[in-house]
Coordinates of C-alpha atoms and ligand atoms in Angstrom, one line a residue:
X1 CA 13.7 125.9 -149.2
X2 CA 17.3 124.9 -149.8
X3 CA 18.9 123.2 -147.4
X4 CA 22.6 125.0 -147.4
X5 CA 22.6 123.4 -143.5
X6 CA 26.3 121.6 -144.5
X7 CA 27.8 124.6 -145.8
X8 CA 27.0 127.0 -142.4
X9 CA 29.8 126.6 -139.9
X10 CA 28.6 126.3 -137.0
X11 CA 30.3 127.5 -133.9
X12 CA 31.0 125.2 -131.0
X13 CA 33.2 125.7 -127.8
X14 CA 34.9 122.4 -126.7
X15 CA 34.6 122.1 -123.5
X16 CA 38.1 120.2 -122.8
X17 CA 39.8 123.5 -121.6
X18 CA 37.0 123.9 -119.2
X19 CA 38.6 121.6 -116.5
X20 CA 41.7 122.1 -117.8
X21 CA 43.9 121.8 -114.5
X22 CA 46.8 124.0 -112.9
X23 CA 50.2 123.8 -113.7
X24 CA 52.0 122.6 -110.2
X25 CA 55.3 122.3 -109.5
X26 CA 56.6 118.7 -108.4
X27 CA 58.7 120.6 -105.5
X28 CA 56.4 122.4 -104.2
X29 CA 54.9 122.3 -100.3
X30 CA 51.7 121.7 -100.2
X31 CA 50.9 125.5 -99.2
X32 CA 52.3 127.1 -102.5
X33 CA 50.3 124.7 -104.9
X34 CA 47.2 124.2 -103.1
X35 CA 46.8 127.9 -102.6
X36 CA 46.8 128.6 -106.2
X37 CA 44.3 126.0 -106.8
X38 CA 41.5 126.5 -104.7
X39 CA 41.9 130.2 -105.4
X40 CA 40.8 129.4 -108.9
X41 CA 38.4 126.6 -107.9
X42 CA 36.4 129.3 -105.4
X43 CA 36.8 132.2 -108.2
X44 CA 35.3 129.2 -110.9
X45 CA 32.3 128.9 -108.6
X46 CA 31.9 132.1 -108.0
X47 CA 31.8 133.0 -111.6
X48 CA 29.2 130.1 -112.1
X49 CA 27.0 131.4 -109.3
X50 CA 27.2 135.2 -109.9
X51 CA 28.3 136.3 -113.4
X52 CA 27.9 133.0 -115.7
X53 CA 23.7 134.6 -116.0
X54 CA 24.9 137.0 -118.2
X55 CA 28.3 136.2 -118.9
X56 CA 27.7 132.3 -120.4
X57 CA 28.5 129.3 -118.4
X58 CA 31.8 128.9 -119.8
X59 CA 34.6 131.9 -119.3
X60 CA 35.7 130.6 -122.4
X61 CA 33.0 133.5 -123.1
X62 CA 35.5 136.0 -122.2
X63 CA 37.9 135.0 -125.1
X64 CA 36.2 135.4 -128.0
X65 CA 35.0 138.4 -126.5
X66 CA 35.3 142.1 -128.5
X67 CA 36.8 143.9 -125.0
X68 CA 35.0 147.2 -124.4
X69 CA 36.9 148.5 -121.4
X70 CA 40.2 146.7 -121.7
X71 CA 41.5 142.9 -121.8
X72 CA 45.0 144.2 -119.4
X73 CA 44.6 142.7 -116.2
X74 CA 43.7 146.6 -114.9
X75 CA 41.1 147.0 -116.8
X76 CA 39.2 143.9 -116.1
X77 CA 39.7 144.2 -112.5
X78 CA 38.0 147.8 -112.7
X79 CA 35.6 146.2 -114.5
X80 CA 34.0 143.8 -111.8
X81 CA 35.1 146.0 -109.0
X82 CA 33.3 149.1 -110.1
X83 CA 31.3 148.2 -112.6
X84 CA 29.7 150.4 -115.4
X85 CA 26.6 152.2 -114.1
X86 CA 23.6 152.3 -116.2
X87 CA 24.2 148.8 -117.5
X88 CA 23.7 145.4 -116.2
X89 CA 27.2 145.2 -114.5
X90 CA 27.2 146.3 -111.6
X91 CA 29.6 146.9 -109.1
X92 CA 30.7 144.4 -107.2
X93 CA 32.8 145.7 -104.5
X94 CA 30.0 145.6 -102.4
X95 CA 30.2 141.5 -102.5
X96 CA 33.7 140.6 -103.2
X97 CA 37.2 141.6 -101.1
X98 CA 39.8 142.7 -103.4
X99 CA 41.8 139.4 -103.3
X100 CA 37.8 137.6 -104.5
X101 CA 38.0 140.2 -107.3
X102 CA 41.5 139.5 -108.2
X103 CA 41.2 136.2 -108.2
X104 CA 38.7 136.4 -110.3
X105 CA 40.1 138.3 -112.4
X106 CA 43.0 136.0 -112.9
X107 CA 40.4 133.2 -113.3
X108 CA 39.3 135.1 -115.9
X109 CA 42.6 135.8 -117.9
X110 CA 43.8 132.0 -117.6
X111 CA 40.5 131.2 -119.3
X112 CA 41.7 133.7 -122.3
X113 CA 45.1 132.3 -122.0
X114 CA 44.1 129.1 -122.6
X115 CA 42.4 129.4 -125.0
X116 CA 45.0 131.5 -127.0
X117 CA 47.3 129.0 -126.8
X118 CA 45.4 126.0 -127.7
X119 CA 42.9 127.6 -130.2
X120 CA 39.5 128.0 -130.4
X121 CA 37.7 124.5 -131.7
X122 CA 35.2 125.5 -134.7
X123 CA 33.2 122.7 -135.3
X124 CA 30.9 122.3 -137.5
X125 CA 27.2 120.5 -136.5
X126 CA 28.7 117.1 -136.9
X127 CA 24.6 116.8 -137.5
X128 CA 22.0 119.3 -138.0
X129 CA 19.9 116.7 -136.6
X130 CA 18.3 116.8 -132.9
X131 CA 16.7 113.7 -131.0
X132 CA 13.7 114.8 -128.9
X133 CA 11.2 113.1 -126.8
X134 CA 8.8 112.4 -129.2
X135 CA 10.2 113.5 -132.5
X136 CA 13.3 113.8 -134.2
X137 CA 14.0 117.3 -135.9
X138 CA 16.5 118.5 -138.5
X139 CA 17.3 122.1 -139.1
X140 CA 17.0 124.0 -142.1
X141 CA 18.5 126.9 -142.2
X142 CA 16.9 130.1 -143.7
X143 CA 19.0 132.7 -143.0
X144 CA 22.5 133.1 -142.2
X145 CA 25.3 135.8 -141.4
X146 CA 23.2 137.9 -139.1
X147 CA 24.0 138.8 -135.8
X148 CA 21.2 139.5 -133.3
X149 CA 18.3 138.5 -135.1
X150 CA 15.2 139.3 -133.4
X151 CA 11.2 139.8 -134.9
X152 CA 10.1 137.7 -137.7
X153 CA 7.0 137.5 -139.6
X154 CA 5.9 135.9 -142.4
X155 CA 4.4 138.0 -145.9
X156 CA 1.4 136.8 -147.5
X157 CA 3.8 136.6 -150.7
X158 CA 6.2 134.1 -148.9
X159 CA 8.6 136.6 -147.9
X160 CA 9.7 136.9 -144.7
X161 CA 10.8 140.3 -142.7
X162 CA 13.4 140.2 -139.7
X163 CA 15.0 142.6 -137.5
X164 CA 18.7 142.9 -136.6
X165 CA 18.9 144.4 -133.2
X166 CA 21.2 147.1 -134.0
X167 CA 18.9 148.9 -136.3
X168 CA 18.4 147.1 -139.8
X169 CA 15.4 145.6 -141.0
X170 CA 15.8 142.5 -143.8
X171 CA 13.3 141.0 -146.7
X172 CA 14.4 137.6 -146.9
X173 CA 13.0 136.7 -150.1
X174 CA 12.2 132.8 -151.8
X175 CA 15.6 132.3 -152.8
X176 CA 16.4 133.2 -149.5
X177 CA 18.5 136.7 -150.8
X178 CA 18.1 139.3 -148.2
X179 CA 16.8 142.9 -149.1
X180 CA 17.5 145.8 -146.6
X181 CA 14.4 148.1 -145.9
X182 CA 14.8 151.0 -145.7
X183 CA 13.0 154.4 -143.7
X184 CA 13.3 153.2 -140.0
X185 CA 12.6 155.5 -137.2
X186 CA 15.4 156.4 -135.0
X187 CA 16.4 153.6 -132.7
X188 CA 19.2 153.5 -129.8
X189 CA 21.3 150.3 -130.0
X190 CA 22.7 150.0 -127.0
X191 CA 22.8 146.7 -124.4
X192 CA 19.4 145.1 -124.8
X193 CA 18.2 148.0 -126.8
X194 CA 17.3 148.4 -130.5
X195 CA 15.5 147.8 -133.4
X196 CA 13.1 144.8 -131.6
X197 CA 9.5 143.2 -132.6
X198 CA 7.7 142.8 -135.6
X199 CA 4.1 141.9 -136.0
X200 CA 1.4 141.6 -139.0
X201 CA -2.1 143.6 -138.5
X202 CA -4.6 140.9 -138.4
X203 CA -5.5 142.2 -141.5
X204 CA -2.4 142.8 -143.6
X205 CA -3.7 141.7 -147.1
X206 CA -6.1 144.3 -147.0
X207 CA -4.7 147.2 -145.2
X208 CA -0.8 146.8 -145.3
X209 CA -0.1 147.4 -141.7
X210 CA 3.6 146.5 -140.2
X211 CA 3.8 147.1 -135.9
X212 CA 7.5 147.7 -135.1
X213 CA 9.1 148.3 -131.4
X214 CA 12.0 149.6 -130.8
X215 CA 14.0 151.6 -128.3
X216 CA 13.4 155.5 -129.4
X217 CA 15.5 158.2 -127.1
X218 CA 16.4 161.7 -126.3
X219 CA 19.6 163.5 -125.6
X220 CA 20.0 165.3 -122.2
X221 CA 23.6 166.9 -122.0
X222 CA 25.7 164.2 -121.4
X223 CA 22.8 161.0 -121.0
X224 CA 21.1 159.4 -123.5
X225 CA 17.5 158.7 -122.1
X226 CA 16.2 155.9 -123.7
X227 CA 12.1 153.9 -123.9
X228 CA 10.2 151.3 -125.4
X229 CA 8.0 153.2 -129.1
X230 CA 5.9 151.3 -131.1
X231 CA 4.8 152.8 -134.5
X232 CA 3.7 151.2 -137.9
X233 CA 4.5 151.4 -141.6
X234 CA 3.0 150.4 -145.2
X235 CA 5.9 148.5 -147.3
X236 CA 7.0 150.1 -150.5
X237 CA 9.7 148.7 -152.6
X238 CA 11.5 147.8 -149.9
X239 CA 10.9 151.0 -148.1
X240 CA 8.6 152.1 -144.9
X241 CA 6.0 154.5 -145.4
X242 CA 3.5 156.3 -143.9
X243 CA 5.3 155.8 -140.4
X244 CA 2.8 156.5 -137.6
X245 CA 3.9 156.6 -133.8
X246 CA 1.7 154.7 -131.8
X247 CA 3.0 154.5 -128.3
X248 CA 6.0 155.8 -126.2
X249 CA 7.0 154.1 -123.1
X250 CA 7.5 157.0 -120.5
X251 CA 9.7 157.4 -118.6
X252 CA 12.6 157.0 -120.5
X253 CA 15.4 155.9 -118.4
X254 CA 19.7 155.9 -119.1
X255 CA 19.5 152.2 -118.8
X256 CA 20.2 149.9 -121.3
X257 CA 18.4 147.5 -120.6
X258 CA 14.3 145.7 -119.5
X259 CA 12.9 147.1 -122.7
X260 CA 10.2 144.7 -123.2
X261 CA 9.8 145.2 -126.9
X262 CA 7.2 142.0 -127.8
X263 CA 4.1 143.0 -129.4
X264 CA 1.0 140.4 -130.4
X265 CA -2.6 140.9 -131.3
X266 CA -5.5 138.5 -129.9
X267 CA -8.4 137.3 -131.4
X268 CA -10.7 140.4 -131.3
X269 CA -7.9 142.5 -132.8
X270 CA -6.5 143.9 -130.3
X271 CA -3.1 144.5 -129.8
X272 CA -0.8 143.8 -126.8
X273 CA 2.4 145.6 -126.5
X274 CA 5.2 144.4 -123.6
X275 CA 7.1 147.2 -121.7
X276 CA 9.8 146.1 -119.1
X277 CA 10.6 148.2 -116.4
X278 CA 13.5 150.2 -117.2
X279 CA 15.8 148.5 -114.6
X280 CA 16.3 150.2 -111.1
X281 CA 13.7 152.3 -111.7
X282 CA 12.0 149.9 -108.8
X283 CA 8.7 152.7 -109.2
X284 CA 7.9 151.8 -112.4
X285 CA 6.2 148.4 -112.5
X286 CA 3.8 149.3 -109.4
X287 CA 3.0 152.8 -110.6
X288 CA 0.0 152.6 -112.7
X289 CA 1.4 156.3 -114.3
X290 CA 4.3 154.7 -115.3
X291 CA 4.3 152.3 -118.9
X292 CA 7.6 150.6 -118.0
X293 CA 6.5 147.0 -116.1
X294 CA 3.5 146.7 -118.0
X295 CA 1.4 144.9 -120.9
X296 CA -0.3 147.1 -122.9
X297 CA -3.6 147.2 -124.9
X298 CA -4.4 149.1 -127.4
X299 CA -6.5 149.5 -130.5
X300 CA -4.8 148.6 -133.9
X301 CA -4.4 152.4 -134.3
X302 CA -2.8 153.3 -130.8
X303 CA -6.1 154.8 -129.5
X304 CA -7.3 153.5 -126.2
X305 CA -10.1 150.6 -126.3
X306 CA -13.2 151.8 -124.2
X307 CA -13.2 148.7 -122.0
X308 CA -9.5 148.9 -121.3
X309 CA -9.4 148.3 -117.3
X310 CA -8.3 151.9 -116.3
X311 CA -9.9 153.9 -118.6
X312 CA -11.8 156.7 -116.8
X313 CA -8.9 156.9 -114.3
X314 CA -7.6 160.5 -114.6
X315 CA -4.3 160.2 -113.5
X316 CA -3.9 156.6 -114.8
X317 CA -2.3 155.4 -117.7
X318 CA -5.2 154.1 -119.6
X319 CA -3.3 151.5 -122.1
X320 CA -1.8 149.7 -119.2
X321 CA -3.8 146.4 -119.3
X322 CA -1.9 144.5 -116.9
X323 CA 1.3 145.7 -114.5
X324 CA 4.1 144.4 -112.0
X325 CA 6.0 142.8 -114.6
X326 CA 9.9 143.3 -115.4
X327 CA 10.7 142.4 -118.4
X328 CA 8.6 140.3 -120.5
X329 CA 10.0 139.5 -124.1
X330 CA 7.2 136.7 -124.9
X331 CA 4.2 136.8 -125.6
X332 CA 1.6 134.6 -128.4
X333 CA -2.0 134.0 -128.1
X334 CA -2.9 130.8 -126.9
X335 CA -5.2 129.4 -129.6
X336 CA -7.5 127.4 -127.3
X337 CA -8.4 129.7 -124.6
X338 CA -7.9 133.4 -126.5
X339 CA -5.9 134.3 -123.6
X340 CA -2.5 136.3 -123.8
X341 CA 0.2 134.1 -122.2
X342 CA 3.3 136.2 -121.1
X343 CA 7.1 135.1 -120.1
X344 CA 9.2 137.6 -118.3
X345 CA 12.7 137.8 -117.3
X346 CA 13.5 137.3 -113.4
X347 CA 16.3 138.6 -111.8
X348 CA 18.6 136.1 -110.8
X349 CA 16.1 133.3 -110.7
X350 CA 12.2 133.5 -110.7
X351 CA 11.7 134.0 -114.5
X352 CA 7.9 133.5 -115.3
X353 CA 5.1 132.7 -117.4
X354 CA 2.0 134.5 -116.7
X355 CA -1.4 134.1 -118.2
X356 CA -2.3 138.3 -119.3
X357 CA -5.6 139.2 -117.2
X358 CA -7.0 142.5 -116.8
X359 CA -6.1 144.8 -113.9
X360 CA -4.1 142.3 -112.9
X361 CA -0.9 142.9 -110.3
X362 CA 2.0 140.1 -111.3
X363 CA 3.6 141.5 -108.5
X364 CA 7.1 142.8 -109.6
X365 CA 9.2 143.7 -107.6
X366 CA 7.1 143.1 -104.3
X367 CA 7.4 139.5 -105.1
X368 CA 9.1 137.1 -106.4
X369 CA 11.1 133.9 -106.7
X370 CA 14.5 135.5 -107.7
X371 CA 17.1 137.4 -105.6
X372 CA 19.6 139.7 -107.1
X373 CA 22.7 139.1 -109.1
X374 CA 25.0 140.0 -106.7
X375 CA 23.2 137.0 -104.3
X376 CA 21.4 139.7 -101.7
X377 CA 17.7 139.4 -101.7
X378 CA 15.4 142.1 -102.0
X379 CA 12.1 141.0 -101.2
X380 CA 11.7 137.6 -98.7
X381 CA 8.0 137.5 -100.2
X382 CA 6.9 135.0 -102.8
X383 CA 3.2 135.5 -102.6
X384 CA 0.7 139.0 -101.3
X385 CA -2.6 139.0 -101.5
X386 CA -3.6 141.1 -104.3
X387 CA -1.2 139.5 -106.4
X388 CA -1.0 137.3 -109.4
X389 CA 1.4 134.3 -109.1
X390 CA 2.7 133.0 -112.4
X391 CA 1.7 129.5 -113.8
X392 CA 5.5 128.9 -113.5
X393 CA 8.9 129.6 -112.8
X394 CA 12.3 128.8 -113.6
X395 CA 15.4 128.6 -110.9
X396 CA 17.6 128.9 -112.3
X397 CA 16.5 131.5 -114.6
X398 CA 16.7 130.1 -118.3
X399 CA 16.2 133.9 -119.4
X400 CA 13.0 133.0 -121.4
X401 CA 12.7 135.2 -125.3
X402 CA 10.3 134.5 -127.8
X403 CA 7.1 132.6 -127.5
X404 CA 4.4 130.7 -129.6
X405 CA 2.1 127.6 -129.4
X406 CA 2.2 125.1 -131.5
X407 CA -0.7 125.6 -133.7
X408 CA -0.5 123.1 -136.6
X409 CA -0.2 119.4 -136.7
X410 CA 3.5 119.3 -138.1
X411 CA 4.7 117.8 -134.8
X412 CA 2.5 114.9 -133.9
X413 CA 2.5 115.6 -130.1
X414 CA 3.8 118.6 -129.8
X415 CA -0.1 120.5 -130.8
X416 CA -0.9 123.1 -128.0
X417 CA 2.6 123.2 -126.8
X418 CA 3.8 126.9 -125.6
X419 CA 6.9 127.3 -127.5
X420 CA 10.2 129.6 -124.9
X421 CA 13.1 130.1 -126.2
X422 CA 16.0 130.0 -123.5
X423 CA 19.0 132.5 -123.9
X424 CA 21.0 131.8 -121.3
X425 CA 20.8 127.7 -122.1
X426 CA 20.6 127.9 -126.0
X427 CA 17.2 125.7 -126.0
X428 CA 13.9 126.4 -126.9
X429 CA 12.1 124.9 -123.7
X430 CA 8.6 123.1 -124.5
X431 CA 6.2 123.6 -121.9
X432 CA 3.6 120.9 -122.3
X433 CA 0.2 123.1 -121.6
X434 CA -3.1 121.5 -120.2
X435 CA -5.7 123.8 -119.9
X436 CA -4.5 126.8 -118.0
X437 CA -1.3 124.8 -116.7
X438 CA 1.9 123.8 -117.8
X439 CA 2.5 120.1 -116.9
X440 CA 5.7 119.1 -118.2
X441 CA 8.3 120.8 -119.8
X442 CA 11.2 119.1 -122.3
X443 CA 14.4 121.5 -123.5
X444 CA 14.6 120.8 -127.3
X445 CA 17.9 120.9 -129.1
X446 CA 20.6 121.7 -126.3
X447 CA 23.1 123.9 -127.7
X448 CA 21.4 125.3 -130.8
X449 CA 22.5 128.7 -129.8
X450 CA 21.5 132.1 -127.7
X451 CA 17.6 131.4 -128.3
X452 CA 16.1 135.0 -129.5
X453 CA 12.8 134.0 -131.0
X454 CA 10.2 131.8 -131.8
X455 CA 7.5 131.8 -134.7
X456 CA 4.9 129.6 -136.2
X457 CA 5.1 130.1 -140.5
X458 CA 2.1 129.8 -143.3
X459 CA 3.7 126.9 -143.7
X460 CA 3.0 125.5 -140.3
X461 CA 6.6 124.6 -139.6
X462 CA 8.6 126.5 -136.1
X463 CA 10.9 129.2 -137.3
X464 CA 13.5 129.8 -134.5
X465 CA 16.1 132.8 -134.7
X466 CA 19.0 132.7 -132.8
X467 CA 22.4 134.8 -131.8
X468 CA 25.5 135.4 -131.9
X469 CA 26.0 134.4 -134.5
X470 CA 22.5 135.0 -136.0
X471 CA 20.8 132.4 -137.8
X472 CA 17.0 131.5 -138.7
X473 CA 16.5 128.0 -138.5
X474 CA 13.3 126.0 -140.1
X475 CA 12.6 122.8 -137.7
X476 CA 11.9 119.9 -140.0
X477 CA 10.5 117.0 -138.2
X478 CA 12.7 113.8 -140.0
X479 CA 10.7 110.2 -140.5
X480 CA 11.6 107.7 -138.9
X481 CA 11.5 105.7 -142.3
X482 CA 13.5 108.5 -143.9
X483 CA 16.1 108.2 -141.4
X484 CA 16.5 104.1 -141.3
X485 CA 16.8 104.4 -145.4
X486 CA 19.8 107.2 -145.0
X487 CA 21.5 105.1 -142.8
Ligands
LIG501 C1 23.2 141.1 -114.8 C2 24.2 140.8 -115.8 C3 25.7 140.8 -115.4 C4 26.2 140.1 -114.4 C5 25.5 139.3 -113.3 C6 27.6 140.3 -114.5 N1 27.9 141.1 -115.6 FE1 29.8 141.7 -116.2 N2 28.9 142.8 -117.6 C7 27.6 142.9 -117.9 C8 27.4 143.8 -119.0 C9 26.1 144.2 -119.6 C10 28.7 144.4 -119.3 C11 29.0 145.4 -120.3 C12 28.9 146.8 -119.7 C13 29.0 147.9 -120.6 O1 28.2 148.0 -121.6 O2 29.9 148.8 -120.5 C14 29.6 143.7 -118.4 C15 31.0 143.9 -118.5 C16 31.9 143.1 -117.8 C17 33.3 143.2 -118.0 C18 34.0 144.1 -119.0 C19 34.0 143.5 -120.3 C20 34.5 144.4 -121.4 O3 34.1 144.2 -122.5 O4 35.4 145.2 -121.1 C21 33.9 142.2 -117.2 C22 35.4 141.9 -117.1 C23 32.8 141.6 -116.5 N3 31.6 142.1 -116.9 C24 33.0 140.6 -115.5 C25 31.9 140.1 -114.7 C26 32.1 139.2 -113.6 C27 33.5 138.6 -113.2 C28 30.9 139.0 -113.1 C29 30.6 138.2 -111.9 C30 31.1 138.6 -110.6 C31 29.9 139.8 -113.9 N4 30.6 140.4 -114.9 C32 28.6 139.8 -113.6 C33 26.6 142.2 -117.3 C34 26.7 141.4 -116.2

């Protein structure tokens, strides 16, 4: 492919402003400038501790920010005091005094500020290269000018398909031109919703087969009620055909968020679909007539395997293969074993990876290592009897999307490897697997942006894609001998 890596800029925040200090006058008592100053200083960690999960770790987020409710000083103070239900932001009133919220607020508009005044620094990669542990990698870049890229797979022709989040689907072709596809079913594109997941039938050459998920909806007077759908298509000239609906995640919820959305078939054909739990709808995940908080099984056609765990259970829901989960966006195969291995999203804290068993309870939200955003807790209990623990957690959360093993021998070292992709930290996180654990775990190329997906090509390099801005990246490991010649 053609390496056009020079020519992408590549967005990065200095961090200079960051600890940028207060203004203080020379005259001033020690009351009137220290007040000021811790005021920020508390409203700094407070942002760090409580919003920087979803917000970024630097408020320098908020500047470059397209302002939904209002950038006046009003309007963000609304904002975090009453927050916007049916979304992720909640209200926090419950949490902070008014003078918490206005500081914060304040803390919030100094960032902007700042940043106005002294400019945002572009910079492009002064390298595309990354030292690792092990193995130096450049990065090729595939595809550019996206925004929220999300599935890929790979054509037997060498073409590759992606999904944008908000509802388009791409050929990317050998000369790296992308082709809209049309003939999509209708998809709500709202907060972590959208056009999601994208997965080959084991048998593609033969039978043509393309799995999609997505978030389908309904209208209800004034709410949008929205769930997880999975239905395939043929490709034709750049056009989906012979759409059939395979699966719809009831019930469908007004939030926009905990959709799930990653789909993967195993060994014997089967094929796993990932459901989150609709947020707040704390029922769901236990509630074996519920599909949100759940892994899925299902045949290649939607119909229910006979050896599915529940099947025979009249009031159960007999795809449900596995349940208690919130919302897992990873899932891959693990070559060695056969097994599913799943990654899910934690609340704040207590993200995990979990090996998919039947019938199995991964315990969401009875237990777990996290406690809410707003810092209350909502469960003391970390382990039950009855229920699965996960092979591993993160505290902090890294918010975990995308997963694969490393199945080729491109990356002498790396082979076996589970593959995450971190969102919060920009990273894809190695986890160093030995047998049924993870035994060490190494984040690869810090900063490489919002980490949305993870994929092993035909050509047995690591595709990652990631957001905001959207780019596919190819990982080339560099020789050593290559590298001491360039010098
Ligand atoms: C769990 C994720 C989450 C956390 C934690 C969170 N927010 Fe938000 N916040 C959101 C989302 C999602 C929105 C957009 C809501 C919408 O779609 O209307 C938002 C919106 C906002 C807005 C309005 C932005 C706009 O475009 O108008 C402000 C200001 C804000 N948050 C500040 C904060 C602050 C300060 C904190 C910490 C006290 C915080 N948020 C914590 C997810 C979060």
């Amino acid at each position: 492919m053609k390496k056009i890596i020079q020519y992408i800029p590549f967005l990065f925040i200095i961090l200079f402003l960051y600890y940028c200090t207060q203004p203080s006058g020379q005259d001033g008592t020690a009351e009137n400038t220290e007040a000021p100053d811790s005021a920020m200083l508390a409203a700094e960690t407070t942002y760090k501790t409580y919003c920087s999960g979803c917000h970024g770790a630097q408020i320098l987020a908020f500047a470059g920010h397209r302002w939904k409710h209002g950038k006046e000083r009003d309007s963000i103070f609304n904002s975090i005091k009453n927050g916007y239900p049916g979304t992720e932001m909640v209200a926090w009133n419950n949490v902070f005094s008014d003078e918490q919220i206005s500081n914060m607020t304040d803390y919030i508009l100094m960032g902007i500020e700042k940043v106005e005044k002294y400019g945002f620094q572009e910079e492009r990669l002064e390298s595309d290269t990354f030292k690792t542990e092990l193995l130096t990698i450049e990065l090729d870049t595939i595809v550019s000018g996206m925004v929220q890229p999300w599935g890929m797979v790979f054509l037997p022709t060498g073409d590759m398909l992606v999904t944008e989040q908000s509802g388009e689907l791409y050929r990317i072709d050998k000369d790296l031109k992308m082709h809209p596809v049309s003939g999509l079913p209708k998809i709500m594109y709202r907060g972590q919703g959208g056009l999601m997941d994208l997965e080959l039938h084991p048998d593609y050459k033969n039978n043509g087969w393309i799995y999609i998920s997505y978030s389908d909806y309904t209208v209800d007077g004034k709410d949008t009620l929205a769930g997880t759908a999975l239905s395939r298509y043929q490709l034709k000239d750049d056009k989906l055909i012979k759409g059939e609906k395979l699966f719809t995640g009831h019930p469908f919820g007004t939030a926009g968020s905990h959709f799930g959305g990653r789909i993967e078939f195993d060994n014997d054909g089967y094929l796993f679909l990932s459901v989150g739990d609709r947020r707040k709808e704390y029922e769901n995940p236990q509630s074996l007539r519920s599909h949100c908080g759940k892994i899925h099984r299902m045949m290649d056609d939607g119909s229910i395997p006979p050896d599915n765990p529940f099947v025979g259970q009249d009031t159960v829901i007999a795809s449900i293969y596995s349940y208690g989960h919130r919302n897992p966006q990873g899932l891959a195969l693990n070559p060695t074993s056969g097994q599913i291995w799943s990654h899910e999203h934690g609340p704040r804290g207590g993200d995990e990876i979990n090996i998919i068993k039947p019938a199995v309870n991964y315990g969401w939200p009875v237990i777990s290592y996290g406690i809410n955003y707003d810092g209350t807790t909502f469960t003391n209990e970390v382990e039950r009897e009855g229920m699965e623990q996960p092979i591993l957690y993160w505290i902090p959360s890294i918010a975990p999307c995308g997963a694969a093993f490393v199945t080729t021998d491109k990356y002498p070292g790396w082979e076996g490897d589970f593959l995450v992709g971190s969102l919060r930290f920009k990273y894809l996180n190695r986890c160093v697997v030995e047998g049924d654990k993870v035994v060490k775990e190494e984040p690869l190329m810090k900063g490489v942006g919002r980490l949305r997906n993870v994929r092993i090509g035909p050509d047995g390099y690591i595709y990652i894609a990631v957001e905001e801005p959207g780019y596919i990246f190819r990982l080339m490991p560099v020789e050593e001998s290559k590298m001491l010649a360039s010098k």
